[in-house]
GROMACS .gro file of C-alpha atoms in nm:
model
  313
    1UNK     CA    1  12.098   6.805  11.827
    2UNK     CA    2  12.324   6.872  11.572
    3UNK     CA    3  12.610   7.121  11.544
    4UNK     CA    4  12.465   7.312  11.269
    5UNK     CA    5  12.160   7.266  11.036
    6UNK     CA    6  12.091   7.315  10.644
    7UNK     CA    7  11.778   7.514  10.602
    8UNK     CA    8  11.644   7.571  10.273
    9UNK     CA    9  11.523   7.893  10.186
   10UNK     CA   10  11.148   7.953  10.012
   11UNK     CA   11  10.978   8.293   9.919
   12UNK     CA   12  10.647   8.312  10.120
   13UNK     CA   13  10.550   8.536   9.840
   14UNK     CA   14  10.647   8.395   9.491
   15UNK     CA   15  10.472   8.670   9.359
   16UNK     CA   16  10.679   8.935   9.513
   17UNK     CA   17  11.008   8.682   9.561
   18UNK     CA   18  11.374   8.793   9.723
   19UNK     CA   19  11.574   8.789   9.425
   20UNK     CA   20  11.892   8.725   9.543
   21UNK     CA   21  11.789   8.473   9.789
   22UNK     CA   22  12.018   8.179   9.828
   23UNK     CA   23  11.876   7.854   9.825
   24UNK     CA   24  11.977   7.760  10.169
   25UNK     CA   25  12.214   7.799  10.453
   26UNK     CA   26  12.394   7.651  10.707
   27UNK     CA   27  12.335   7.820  11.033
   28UNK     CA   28  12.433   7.679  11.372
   29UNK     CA   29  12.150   7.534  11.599
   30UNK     CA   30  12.169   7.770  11.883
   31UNK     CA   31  12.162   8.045  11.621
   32UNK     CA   32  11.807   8.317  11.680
   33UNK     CA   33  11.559   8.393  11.484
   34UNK     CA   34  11.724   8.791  11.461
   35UNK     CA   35  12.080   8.626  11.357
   36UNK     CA   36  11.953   8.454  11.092
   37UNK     CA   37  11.707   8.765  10.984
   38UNK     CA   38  12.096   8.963  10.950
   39UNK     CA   39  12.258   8.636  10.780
   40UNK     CA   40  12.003   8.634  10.512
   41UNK     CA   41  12.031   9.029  10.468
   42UNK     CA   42  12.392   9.029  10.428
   43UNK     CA   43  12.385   8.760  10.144
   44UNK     CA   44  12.015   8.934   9.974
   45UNK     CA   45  12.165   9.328  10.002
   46UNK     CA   46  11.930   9.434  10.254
   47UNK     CA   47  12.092   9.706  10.444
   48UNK     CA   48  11.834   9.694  10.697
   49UNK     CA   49  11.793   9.311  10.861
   50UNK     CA   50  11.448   9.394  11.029
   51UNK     CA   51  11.276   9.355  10.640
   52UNK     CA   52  11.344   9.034  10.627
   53UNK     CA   53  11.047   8.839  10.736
   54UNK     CA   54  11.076   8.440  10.860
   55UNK     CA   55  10.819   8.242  10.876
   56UNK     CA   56  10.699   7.878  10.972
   57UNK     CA   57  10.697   7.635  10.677
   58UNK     CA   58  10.407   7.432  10.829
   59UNK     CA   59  10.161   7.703  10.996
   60UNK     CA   60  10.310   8.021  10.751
   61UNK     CA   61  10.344   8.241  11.068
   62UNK     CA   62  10.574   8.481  11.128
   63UNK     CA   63  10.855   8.351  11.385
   64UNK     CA   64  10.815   8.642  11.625
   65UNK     CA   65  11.011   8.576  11.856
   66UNK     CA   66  11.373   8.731  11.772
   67UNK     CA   67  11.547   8.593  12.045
   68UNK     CA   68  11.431   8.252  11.956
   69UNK     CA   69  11.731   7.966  11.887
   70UNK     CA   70  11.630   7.819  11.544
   71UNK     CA   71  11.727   7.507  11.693
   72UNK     CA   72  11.394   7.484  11.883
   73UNK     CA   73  11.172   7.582  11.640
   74UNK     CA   74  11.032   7.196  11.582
   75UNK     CA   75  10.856   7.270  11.255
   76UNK     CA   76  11.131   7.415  11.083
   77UNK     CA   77  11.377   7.133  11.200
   78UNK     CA   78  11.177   6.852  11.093
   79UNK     CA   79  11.138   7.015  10.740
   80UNK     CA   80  11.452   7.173  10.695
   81UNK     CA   81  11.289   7.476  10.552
   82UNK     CA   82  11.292   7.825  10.603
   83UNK     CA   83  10.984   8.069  10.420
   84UNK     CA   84  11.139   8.442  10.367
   85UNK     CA   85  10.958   8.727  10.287
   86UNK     CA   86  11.060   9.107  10.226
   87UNK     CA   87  10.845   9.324  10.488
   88UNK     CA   88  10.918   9.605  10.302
   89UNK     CA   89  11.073   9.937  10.465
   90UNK     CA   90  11.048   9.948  10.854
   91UNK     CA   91  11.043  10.177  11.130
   92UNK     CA   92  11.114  10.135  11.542
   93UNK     CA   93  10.828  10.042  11.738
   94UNK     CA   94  10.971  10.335  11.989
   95UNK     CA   95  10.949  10.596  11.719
   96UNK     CA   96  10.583  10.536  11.547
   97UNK     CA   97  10.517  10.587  11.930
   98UNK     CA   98  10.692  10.901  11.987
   99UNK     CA   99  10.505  11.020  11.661
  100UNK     CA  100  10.163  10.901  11.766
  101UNK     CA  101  10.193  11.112  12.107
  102UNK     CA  102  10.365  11.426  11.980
  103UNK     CA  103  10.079  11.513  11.788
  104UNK     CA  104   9.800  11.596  12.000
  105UNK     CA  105  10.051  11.768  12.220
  106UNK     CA  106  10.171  11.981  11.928
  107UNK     CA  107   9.760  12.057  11.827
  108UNK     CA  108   9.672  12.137  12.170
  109UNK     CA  109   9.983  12.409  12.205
  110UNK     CA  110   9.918  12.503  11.846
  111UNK     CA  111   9.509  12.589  11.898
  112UNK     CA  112   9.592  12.787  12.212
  113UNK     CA  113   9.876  12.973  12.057
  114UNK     CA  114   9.669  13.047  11.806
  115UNK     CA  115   9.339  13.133  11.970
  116UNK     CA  116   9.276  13.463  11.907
  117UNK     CA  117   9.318  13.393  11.482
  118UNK     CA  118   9.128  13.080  11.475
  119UNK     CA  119   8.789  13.179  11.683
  120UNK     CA  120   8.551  13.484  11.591
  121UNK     CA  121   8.550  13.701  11.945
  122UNK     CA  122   8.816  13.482  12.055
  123UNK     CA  123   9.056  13.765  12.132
  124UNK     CA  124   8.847  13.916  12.381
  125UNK     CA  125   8.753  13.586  12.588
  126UNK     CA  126   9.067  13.476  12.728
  127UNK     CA  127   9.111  13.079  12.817
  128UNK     CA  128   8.860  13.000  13.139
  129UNK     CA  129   9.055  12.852  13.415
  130UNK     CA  130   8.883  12.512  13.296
  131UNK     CA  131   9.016  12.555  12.962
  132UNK     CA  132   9.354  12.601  13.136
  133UNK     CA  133   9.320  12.286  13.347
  134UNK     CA  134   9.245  12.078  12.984
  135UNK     CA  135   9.564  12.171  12.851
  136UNK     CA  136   9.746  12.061  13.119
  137UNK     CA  137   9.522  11.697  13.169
  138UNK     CA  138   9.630  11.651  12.746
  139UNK     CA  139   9.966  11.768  12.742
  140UNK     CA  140  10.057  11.584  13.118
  141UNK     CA  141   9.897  11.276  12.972
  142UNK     CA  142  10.094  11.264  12.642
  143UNK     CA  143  10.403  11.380  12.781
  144UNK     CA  144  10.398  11.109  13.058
  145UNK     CA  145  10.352  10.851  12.726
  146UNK     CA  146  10.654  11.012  12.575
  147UNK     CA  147  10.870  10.975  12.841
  148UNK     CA  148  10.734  10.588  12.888
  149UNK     CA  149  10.807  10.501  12.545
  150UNK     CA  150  11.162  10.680  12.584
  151UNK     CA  151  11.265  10.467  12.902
  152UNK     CA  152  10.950  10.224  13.056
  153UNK     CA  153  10.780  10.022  12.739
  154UNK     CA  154  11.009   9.729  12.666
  155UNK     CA  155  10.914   9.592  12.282
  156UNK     CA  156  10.926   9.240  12.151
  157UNK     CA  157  10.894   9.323  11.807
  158UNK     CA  158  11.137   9.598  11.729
  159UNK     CA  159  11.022   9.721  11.383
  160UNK     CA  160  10.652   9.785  11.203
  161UNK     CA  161  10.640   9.833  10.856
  162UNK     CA  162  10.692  10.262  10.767
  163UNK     CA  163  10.372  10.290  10.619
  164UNK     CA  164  10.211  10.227  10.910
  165UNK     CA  165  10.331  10.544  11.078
  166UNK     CA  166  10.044  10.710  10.888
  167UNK     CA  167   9.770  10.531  10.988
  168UNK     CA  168   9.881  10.509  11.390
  169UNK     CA  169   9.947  10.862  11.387
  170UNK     CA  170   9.577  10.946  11.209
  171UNK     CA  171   9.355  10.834  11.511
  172UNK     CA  172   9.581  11.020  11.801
  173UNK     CA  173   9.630  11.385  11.594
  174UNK     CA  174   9.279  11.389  11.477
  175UNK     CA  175   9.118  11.293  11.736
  176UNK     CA  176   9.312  11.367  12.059
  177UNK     CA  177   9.455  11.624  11.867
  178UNK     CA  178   9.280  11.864  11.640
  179UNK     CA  179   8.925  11.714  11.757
  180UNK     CA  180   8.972  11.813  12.107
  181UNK     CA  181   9.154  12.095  12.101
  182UNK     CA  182   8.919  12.216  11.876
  183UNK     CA  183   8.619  12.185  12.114
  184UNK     CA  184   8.777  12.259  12.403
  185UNK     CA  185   8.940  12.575  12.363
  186UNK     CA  186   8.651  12.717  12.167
  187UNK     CA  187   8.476  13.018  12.336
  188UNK     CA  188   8.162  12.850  12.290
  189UNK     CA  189   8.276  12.512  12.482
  190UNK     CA  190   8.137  12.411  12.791
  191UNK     CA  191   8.493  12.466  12.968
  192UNK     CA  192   8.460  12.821  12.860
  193UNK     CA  193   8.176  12.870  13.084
  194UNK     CA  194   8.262  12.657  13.355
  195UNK     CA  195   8.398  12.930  13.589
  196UNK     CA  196   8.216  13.094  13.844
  197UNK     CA  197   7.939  12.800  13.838
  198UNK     CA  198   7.962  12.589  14.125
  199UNK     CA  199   7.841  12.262  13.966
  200UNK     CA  200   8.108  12.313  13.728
  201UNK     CA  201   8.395  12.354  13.967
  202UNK     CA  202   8.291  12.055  14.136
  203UNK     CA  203   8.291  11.874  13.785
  204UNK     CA  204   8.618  12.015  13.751
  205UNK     CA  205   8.776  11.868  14.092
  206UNK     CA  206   8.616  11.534  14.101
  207UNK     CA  207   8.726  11.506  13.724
  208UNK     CA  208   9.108  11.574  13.785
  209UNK     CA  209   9.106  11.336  14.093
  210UNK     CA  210   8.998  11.082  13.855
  211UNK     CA  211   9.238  11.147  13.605
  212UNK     CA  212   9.502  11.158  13.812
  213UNK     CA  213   9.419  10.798  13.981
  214UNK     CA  214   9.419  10.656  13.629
  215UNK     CA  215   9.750  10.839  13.496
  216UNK     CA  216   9.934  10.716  13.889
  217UNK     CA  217   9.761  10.380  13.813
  218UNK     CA  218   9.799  10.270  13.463
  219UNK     CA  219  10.206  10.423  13.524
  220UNK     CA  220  10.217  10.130  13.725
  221UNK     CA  221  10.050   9.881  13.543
  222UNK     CA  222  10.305   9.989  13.275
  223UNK     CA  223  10.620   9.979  13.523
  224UNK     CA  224  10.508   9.628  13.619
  225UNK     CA  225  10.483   9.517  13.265
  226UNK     CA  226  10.817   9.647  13.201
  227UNK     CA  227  10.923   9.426  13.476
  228UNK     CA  228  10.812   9.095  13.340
  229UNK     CA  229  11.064   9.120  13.036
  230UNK     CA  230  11.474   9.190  13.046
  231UNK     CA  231  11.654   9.423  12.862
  232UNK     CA  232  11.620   9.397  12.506
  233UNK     CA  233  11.417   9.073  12.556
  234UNK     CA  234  11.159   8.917  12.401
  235UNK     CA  235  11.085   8.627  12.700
  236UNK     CA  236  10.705   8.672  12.785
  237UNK     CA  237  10.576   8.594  13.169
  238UNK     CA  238  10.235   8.584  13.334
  239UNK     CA  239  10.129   8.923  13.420
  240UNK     CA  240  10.028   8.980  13.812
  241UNK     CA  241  10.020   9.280  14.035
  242UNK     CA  242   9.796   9.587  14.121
  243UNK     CA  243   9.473   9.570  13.851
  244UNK     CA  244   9.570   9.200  13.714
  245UNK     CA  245   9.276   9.050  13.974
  246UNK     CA  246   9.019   9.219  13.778
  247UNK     CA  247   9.099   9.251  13.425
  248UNK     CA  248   9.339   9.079  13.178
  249UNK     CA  249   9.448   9.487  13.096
  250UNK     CA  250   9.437   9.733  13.351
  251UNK     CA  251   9.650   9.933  13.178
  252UNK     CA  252   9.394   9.960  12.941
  253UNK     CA  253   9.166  10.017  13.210
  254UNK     CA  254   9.321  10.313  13.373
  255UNK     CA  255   9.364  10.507  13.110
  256UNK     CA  256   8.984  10.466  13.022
  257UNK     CA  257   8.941  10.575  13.358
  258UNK     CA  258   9.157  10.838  13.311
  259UNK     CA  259   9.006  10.989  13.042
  260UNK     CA  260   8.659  10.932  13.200
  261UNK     CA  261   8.796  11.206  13.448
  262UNK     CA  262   8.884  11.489  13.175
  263UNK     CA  263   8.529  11.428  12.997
  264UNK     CA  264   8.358  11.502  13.342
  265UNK     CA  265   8.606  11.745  13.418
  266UNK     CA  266   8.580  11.943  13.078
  267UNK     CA  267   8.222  11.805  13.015
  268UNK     CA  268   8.379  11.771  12.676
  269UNK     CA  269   8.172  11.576  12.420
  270UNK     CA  270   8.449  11.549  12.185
  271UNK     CA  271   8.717  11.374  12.466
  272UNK     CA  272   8.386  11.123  12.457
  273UNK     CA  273   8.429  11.073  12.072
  274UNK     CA  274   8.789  11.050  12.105
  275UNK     CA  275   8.781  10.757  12.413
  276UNK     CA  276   8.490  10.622  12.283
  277UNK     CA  277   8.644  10.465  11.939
  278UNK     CA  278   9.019  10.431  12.165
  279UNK     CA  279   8.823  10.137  12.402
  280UNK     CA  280   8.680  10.007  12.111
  281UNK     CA  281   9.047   9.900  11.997
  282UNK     CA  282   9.146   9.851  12.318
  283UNK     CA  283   8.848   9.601  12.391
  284UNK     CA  284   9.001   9.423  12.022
  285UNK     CA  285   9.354   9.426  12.171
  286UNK     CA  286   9.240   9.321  12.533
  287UNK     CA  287   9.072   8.983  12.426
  288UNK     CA  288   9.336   8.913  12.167
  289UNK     CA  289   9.598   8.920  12.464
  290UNK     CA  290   9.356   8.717  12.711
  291UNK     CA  291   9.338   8.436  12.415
  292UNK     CA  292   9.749   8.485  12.409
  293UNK     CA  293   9.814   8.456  12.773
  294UNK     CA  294   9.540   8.125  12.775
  295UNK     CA  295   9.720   7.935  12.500
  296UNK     CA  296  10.088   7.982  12.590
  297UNK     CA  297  10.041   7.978  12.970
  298UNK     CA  298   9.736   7.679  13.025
  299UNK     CA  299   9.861   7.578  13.345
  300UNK     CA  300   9.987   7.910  13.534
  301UNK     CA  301   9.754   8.198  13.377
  302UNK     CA  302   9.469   8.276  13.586
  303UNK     CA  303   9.176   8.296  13.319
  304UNK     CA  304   8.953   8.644  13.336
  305UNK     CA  305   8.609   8.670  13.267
  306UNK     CA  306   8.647   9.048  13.207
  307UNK     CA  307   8.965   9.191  12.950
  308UNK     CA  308   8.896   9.545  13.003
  309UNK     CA  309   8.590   9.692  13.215
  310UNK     CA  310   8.530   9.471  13.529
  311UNK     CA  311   8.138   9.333  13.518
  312UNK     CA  312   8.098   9.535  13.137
  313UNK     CA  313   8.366   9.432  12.875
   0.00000   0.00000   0.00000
């Protein structure tokens, strides 16, 4: 392999081209995919490197992989040719994340805060000791996903485009958020007349225990994950461990589970709503990693019939 390479440069979007673009380079072989992303930003004027978008001259998709040498990517070799494309403004994976879980935390403080102004006869009922118990299941479950994003998740990409902040915030604060909270601190909610009923309490109990064997559970799906990729890394390995057997996420699968437990523990219809449309996704993300893991890992991944539910989905 040679020293160094001459890759020509190509807009994958003539109709939105890189002005200052060069018309090539000359890049060692052992260079990555992220070096050459801040190469091409220093010579274009990009102050941030992350917007500049490389892709595959033969198949047009995005070289993911930062860590990547260029050396090895075969297709772009053989051509010589680099395609370059401004992704426009990003942000950190680990923020948009941060921002998607503050939300319903901030909605569910907010509506109890504000109780007494935003229900008719609301001053008078005071939160039931169910209600009491939801805010803590909502808060203890987005707080534990803060604190994962802040020091468990490990990201291969590190940017998204900023304008998706909007629309991955939308789902969690109106429906986690003001949805729920809405519902379930309402004097007229089911939680508000769970106490003193037997049934109820029972609910209540059996509902936490399962929420709290998802939250424990899917933590350590999550710290096992973490496990499989180094530091800053982007290297992917085949997932194994506690929940693997059965599905190809059981992270996924926990925290259905776990949010099975609040909806029998707050018989809350709109937690139902909320989890109902959030495994629909999931389900869409679940097979799309069980086609992943099949394609790059053919002789070493253990194929699963089920992605998400075991014997449902």
């Amino acid at each position: 392999m040679a020293s160094k390479i001459t890759l020509r440069l190509a807009n994958r979007s003539p109709k939105q081209p890189i002005k200052k673009l060069p018309p090539s380079i000359e890049v060692p072989a052992n260079i990555t995919i992220e070096d050459i992303k801040a190469l091409i930003a220093r010579k274009t004027g990009f102050s941030d490197h992350n917007r500049i978008g490389l892709f595959d001259p033969s198949t047009k998709k995005t070289l993911k992989n930062r860590k990547a040498e260029i050396g090895n990517e075969q297709a772009v070799v053989s051509t010589g040719e680099l395609l370059v494309k401004d992704l426009g403004p990003q942000i950190a994976w680990k923020t948009v994340f941060l921002f998607e879980y503050f939300g319903p935390i901030l909605f569910h403080l907010a509506v109890v805060a504000l109780r007494p102004h935003l229900y008719a006869g609301a001053a008078s009922t005071p939160l039931s000791r169910t209600q009491q118990l939801g805010l803590a299941l909502f808060v203890g479950h987005f707080v534990k996903r803060e604190y994962e994003t802040l020091f468990v998740h490990r990201f291969s990409a590190a940017t998204m485009p900023a304008r998706n902040i909007f629309k991955n915030c939308f789902f969690y604060w109106t429906f986690s958020g003001a949805l729920c909270a809405w519902e379930i601190y309402a004097p007229w909610s089911r939680a508000a007349a769970a106490d003193g009923h037997d049934t109820s309490q029972l609910l209540a109990a059996v509902g936490t225990a399962i929420y709290l064997f998802g939250e424990v559970s899917n933590a350590v799906v999550h710290l096992n994950l973490a496990g499989l990729r180094s530091p800053g890394g982007t290297e992917r390995k085949v997932p194994r461990g506690y929940g693997f057997s059965l599905v190809t996420c059981p992270n996924y699968m926990f925290e259905i589970l776990s949010w099975v437990g609040v909806i029998i523990a707050l018989q809350s219809w709109s937690t139902a709503v909320f989890i109902f449309f959030g495994a629909a996704q999931m389900y869409v993300w679940a097979k799309g990693k069980e086609r992943a893991y099949r394609k790059e890992f053919p002789d070493t991944y253990k194929k699963k019939r089920f992605v998400l539910l075991p014997g449902l989905l």
